[in-house]
Amino acid sequence: MKHHREELWFHTSTRRAFINITSQVQAAIAKSGIREGLCLVNAMHISASVFINDDERGLHQDLDRWLEGLAPHAPIDQYRHNDTGEDNADAHLKRTIMGREVVVAITAGELDFGPWEQIFYGEFDGRRKKRVLVKIIGE
Amino acid sequence: MKHHREELWFHTSTRRAFINITSQVQAAIAKSGIREGLCLVNAMHISASVFINDDERGLHQDLDRWLEGLAPHAPIDQYRHNDTGEDNADAHLKRTIMGREVVVAITAGELDFGPWEQIFYGEFDGRRKKRVLVKIIGE
Amino acid sequence: MKHHREELWFHTSTRRAFINITSQVQAAIAKSGIREGLCLVNAMHISASVFINDDERGLHQDLDRWLEGLAPHAPIDQYRHNDTGEDNADAHLKRTIMGREVVVAITAGELDFGPWEQIFYGEFDGRRKKRVLVKIIGE
């Protein structure tokens, strides 16, 4: 069994952002030399997400508006987590909806994807350096 | 390390449907000859889901009604994704709640499940051919 | 390839609870002798969850209140699942939001975690014995 590990770093200029990381994950798979296996991609921070969906600007607007409806940022004093001095309780809830991680199949050295699947980093409390872990096992 | 790959195909007659695929996944595990490992089961389309829950008709009605409340189909012009000519923005959101994938343990050649765990394909934009990927690694 | 399997048992005194299980998962990894690989941690019951978030009391209060808003327990007759004599339909929905499982990377024999990641068991229909599965593969 082979294994490979990489970190991807992000520093968004906005509080919330969706970034397509598919090519970076594919590059990590190429570097690993693994042809058949599983690839875990997870946010290493608990106010961010890794998810798979469509790379379509309108959908990303819909996701952002929908998440804000389900877990509004303001007023920040509606959340007990923010009593600690944070203002990011909503980011923890938004990431819960979007998920921490994806596990993707590797077949013949490639991401084994359907026609529209793309991997995104979802940032909900940005404007600082944060990381994604890529861990690949296989042969 | 052994590996095995299969696709399961679905073509539902309704826009939304829940289909129990547990026996198909178990059959793929049997075919793989893998006794100990992990099995990834994921929707290959971004408006569908694979999830684990109870095979109980009332619960499926509750899930369907609940998802429609959280991400209504109509009016379709409430979603910017639908400006592209699609009418399935809600399906992308519903699948986000339900999840893209499950990872299940294989122990002694069987799905290592609790008493009520069953694997479902969740369709949110059906009436066309769509696929699920089963990828198994282990020994 | 090595593999290791453990069950963790819980019996909460309240209907809902969040329990930090990080050290129990780390102990399972140590027992496995696996240095590089993947670790699946999943609820074996469909009204419970395993998830990763912050070990902060205020956040857990926020999560509990938020889930109750998204999927209220009462009135129990709003759910068709409860027509079967159960009163836990809301627990199935809450677990859907929180997720069944996490997959975590193992690197150099340790959980490969960001600074605040902790693994929790989320109970939504407790006051009885329930289980979590830990399945580890790697080398």
GROMACS .gro file of C-alpha atoms in nm, chain C residues 19 25 47 60 63 82 94 105 118:
model
    9
  297ILE     CA    1  -1.972   1.336   2.363
  303VAL     CA    2  -1.048   0.693   1.850
  325SER     CA    3  -3.076   0.842   1.500
  338HIS     CA    4  -2.288   2.278   2.143
  341LEU     CA    5  -2.601   2.331   1.757
  360ASN     CA    6  -4.403   0.841   1.436
  372LYS     CA    7  -3.116   1.584   1.303
  383ALA     CA    8  -0.638   1.058   0.796
  396GLN     CA    9  -1.234   1.700   1.773
   0.00000   0.00000   0.00000
